[in-house]
JSON list of C-alpha atoms and ligand atoms in Angstrom, two decimals:
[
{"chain": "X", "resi": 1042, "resn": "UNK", "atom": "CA", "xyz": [37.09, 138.24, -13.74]},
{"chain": "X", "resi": 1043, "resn": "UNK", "atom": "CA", "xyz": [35.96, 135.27, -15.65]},
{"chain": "X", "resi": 1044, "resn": "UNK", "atom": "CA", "xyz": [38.24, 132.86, -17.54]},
{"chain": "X", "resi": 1045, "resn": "UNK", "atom": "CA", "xyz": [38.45, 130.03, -19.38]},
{"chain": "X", "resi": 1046, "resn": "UNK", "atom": "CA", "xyz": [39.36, 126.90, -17.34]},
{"chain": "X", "resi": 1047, "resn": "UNK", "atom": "CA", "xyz": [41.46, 125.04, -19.60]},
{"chain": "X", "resi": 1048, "resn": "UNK", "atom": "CA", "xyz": [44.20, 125.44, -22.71]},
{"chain": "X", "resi": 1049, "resn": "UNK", "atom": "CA", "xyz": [44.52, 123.25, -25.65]},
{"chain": "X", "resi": 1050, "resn": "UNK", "atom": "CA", "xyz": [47.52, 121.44, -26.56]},
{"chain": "X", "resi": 1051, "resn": "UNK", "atom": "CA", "xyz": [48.61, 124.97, -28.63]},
{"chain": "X", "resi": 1052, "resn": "UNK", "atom": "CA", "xyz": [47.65, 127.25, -25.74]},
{"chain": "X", "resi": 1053, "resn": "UNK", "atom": "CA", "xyz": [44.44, 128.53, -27.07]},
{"chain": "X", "resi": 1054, "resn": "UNK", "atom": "CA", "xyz": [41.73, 128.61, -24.47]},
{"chain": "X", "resi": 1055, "resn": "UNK", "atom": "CA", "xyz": [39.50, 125.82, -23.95]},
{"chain": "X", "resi": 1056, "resn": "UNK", "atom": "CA", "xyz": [35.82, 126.28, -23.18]},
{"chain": "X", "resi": 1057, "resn": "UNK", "atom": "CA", "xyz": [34.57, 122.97, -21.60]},
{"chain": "X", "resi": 1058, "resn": "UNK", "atom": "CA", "xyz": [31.03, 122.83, -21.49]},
{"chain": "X", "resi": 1059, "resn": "UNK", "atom": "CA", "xyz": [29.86, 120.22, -19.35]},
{"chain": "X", "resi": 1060, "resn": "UNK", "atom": "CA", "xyz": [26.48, 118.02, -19.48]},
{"chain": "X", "resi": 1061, "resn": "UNK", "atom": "CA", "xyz": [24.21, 118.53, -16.80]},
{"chain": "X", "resi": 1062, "resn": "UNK", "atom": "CA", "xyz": [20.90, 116.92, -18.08]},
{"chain": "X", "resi": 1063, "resn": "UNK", "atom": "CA", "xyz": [19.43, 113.88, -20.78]},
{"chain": "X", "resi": 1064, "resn": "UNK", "atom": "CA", "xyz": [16.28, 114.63, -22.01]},
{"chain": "X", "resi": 1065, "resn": "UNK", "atom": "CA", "xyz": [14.54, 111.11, -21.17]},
{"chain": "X", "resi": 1066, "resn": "UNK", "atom": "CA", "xyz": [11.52, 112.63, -23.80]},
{"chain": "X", "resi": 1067, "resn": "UNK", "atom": "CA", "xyz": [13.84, 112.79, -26.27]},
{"chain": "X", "resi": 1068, "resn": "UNK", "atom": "CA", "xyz": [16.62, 109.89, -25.81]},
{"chain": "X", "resi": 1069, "resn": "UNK", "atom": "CA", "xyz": [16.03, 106.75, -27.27]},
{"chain": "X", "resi": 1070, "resn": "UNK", "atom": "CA", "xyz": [18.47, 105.10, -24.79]},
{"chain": "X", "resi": 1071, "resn": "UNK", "atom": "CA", "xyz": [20.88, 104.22, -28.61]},
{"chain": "X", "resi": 1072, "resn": "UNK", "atom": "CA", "xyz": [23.39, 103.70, -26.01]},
{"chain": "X", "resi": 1073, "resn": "UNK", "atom": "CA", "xyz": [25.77, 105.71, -28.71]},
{"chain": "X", "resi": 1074, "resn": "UNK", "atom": "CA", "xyz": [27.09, 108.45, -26.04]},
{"chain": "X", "resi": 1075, "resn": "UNK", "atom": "CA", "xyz": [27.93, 106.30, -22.95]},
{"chain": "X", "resi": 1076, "resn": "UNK", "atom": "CA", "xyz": [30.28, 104.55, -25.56]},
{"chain": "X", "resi": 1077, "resn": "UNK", "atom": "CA", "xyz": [32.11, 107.24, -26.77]},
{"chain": "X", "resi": 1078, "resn": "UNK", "atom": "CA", "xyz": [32.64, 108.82, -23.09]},
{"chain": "X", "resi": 1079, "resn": "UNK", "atom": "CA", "xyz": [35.75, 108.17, -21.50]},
{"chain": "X", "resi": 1080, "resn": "UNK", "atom": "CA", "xyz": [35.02, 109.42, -18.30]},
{"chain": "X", "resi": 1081, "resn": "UNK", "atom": "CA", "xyz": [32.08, 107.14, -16.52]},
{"chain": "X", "resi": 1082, "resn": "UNK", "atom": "CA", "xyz": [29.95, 110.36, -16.45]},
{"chain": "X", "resi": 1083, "resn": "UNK", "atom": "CA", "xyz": [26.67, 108.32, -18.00]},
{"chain": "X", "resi": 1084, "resn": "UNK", "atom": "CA", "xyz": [24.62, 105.75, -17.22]},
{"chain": "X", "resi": 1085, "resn": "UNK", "atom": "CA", "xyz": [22.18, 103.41, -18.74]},
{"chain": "X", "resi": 1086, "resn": "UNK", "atom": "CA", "xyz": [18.62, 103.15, -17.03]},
{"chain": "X", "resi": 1087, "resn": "UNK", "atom": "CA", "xyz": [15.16, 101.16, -18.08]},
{"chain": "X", "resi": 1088, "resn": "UNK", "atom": "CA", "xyz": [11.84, 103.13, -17.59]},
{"chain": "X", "resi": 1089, "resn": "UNK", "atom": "CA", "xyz": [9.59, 100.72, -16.38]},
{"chain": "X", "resi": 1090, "resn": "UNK", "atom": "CA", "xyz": [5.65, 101.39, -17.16]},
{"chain": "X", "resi": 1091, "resn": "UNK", "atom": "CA", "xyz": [5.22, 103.49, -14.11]},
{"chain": "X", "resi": 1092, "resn": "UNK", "atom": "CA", "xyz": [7.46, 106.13, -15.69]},
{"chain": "X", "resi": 1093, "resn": "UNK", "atom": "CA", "xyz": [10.16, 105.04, -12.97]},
{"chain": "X", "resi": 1094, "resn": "UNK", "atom": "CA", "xyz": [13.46, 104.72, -13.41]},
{"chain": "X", "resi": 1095, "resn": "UNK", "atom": "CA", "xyz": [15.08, 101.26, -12.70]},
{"chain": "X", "resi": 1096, "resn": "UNK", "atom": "CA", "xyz": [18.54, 99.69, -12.89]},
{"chain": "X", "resi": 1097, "resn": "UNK", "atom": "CA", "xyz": [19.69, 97.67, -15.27]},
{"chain": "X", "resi": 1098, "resn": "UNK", "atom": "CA", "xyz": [23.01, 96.21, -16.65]},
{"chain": "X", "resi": 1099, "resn": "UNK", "atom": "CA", "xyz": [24.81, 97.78, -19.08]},
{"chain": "X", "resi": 1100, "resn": "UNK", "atom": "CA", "xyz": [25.78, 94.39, -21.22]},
{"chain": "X", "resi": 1101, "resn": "UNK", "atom": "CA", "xyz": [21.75, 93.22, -20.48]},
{"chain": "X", "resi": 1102, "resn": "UNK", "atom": "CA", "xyz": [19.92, 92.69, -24.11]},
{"chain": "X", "resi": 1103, "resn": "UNK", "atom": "CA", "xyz": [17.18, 91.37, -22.67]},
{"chain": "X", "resi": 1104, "resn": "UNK", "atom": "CA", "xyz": [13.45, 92.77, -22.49]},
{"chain": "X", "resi": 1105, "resn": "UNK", "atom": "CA", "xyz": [12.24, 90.67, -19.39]},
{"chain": "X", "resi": 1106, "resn": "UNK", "atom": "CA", "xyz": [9.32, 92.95, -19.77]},
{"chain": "X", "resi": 1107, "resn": "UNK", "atom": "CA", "xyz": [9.82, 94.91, -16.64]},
{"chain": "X", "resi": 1108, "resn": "UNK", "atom": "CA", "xyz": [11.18, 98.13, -18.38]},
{"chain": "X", "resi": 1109, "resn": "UNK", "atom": "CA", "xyz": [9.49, 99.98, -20.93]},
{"chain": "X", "resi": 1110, "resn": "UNK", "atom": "CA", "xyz": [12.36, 101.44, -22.59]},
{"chain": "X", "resi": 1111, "resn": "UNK", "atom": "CA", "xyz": [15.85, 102.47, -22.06]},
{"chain": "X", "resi": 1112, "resn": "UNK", "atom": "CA", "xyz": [17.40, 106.09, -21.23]},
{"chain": "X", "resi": 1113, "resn": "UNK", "atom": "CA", "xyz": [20.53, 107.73, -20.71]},
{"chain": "X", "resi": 1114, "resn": "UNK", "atom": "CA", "xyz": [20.89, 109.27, -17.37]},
{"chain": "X", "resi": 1115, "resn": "UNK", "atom": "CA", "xyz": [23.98, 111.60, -15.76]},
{"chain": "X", "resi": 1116, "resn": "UNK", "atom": "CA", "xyz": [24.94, 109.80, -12.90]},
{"chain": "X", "resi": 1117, "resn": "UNK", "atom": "CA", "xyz": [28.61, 111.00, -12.01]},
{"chain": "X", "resi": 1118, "resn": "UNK", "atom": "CA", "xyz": [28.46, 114.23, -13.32]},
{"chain": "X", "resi": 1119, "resn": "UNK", "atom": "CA", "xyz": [31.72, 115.66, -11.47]},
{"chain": "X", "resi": 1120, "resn": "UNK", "atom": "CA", "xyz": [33.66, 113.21, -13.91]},
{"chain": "X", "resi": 1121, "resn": "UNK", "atom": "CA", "xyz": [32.88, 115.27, -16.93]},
{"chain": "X", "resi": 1122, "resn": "UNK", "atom": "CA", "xyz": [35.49, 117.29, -18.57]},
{"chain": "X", "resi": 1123, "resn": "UNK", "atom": "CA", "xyz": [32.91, 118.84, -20.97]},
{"chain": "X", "resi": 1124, "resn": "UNK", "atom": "CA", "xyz": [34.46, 117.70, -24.86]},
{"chain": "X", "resi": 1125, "resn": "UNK", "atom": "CA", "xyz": [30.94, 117.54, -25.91]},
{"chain": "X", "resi": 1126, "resn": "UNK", "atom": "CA", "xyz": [31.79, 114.18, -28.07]},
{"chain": "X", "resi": 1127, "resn": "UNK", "atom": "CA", "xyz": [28.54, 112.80, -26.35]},
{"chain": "X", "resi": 1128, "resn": "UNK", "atom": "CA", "xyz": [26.49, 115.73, -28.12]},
{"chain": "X", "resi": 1129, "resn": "UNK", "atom": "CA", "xyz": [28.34, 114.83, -31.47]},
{"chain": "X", "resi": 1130, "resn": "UNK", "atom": "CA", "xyz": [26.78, 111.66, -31.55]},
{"chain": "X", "resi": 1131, "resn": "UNK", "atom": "CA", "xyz": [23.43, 112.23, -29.92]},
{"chain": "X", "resi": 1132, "resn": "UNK", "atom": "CA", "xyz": [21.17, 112.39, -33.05]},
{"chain": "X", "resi": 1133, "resn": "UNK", "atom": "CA", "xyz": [18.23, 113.36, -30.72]},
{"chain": "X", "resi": 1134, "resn": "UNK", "atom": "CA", "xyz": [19.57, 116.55, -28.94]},
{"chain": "X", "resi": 1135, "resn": "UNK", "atom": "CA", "xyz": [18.63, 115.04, -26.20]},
{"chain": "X", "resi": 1136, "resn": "UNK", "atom": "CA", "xyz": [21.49, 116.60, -23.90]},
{"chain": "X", "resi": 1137, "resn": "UNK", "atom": "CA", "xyz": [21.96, 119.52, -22.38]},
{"chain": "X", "resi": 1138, "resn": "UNK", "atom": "CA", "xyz": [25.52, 121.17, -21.81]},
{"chain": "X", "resi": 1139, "resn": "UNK", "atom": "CA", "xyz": [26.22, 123.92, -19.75]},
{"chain": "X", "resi": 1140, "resn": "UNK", "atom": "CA", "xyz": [29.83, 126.06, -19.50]},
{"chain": "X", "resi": 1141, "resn": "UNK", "atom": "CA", "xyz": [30.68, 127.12, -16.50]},
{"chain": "X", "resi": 1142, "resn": "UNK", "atom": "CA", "xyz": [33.20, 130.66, -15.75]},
{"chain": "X", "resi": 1143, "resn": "UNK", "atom": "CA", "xyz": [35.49, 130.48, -13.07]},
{"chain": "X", "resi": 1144, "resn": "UNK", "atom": "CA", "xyz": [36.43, 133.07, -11.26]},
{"chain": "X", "resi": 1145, "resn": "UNK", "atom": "CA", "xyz": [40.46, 134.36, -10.46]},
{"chain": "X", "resi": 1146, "resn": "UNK", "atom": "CA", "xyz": [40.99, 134.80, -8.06]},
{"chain": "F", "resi": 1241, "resn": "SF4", "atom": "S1", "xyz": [31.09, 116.09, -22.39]},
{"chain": "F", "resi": 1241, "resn": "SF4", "atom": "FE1", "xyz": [32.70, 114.49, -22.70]},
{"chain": "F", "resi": 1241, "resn": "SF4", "atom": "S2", "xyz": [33.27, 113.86, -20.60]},
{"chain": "F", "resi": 1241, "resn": "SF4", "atom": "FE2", "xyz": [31.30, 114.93, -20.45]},
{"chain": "F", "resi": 1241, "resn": "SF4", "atom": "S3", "xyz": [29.73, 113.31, -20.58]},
{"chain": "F", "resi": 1241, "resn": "SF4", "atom": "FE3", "xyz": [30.06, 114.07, -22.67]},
{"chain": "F", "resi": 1241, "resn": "SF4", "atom": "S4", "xyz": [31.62, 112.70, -23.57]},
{"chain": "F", "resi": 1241, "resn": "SF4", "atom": "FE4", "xyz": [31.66, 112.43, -21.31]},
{"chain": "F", "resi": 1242, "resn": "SF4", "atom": "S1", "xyz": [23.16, 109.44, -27.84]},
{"chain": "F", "resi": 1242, "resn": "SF4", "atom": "FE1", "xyz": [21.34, 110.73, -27.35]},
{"chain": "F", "resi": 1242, "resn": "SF4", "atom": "S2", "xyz": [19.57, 109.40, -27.77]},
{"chain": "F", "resi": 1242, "resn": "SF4", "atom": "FE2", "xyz": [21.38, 108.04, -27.65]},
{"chain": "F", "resi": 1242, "resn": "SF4", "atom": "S3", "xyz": [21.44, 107.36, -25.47]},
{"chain": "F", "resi": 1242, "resn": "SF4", "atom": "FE3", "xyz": [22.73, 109.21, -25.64]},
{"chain": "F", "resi": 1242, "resn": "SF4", "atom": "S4", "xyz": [21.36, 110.93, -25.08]},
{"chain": "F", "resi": 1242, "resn": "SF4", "atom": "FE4", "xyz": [20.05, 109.15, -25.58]}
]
């Protein structure tokens, strides 16, 4: 039998539905859904010209001309508890969020 893996505050049941993929065609790497996050699920990358994805720092303003552009990227998705308040503020619909039924055992 599946069922819902969490209850609200009032006991209602709680559908998490958890991201499990950015879109790097469609992000514009606004940076606007790491912020809101409170649970170090994301991660900022560069794409350098090669289409490869580098590491950068997440405070780094600077275009040193290595990367392209920036994109979001899942990198510790075990940490998310699936709110969906980074697909509120994605204006790109650039995620993808999946739910996930557990069974009772
Ligand atoms: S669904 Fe919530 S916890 Fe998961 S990545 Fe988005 S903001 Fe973070
Ligand atoms: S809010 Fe959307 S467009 Fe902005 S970095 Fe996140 S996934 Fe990319």
């Amino acid at each position: 039998m599946s069922v819902y893996v969490a209850l609200t505050r009032g006991g209602q049941p709680w559908e998490p539905e958890y991201i499990e993929a950015v879109s790097h065609e469609k992000c514009i790497g606004c940076g606007r859904c790491f912020k809101v996050c409170g649970m170090d699920v994301l991660s900022i990358m560069g794409v350098s010209e090669d289409g490869d994805l580098v590491a950068i720092a997440e405070d780094d303003e600077d275009d040193d001309g290595e990367i392209d552009r920036k994109v979001m990227t899942v990198k510790y998705p075990e940490n998310c508890i699936g709110c969906r308040a980074c697909a509120k503020v994605c204006t790109k619909g650039a995620q993808r969020h999946v739910k996930v039924a557990v069974n009772a055992a």
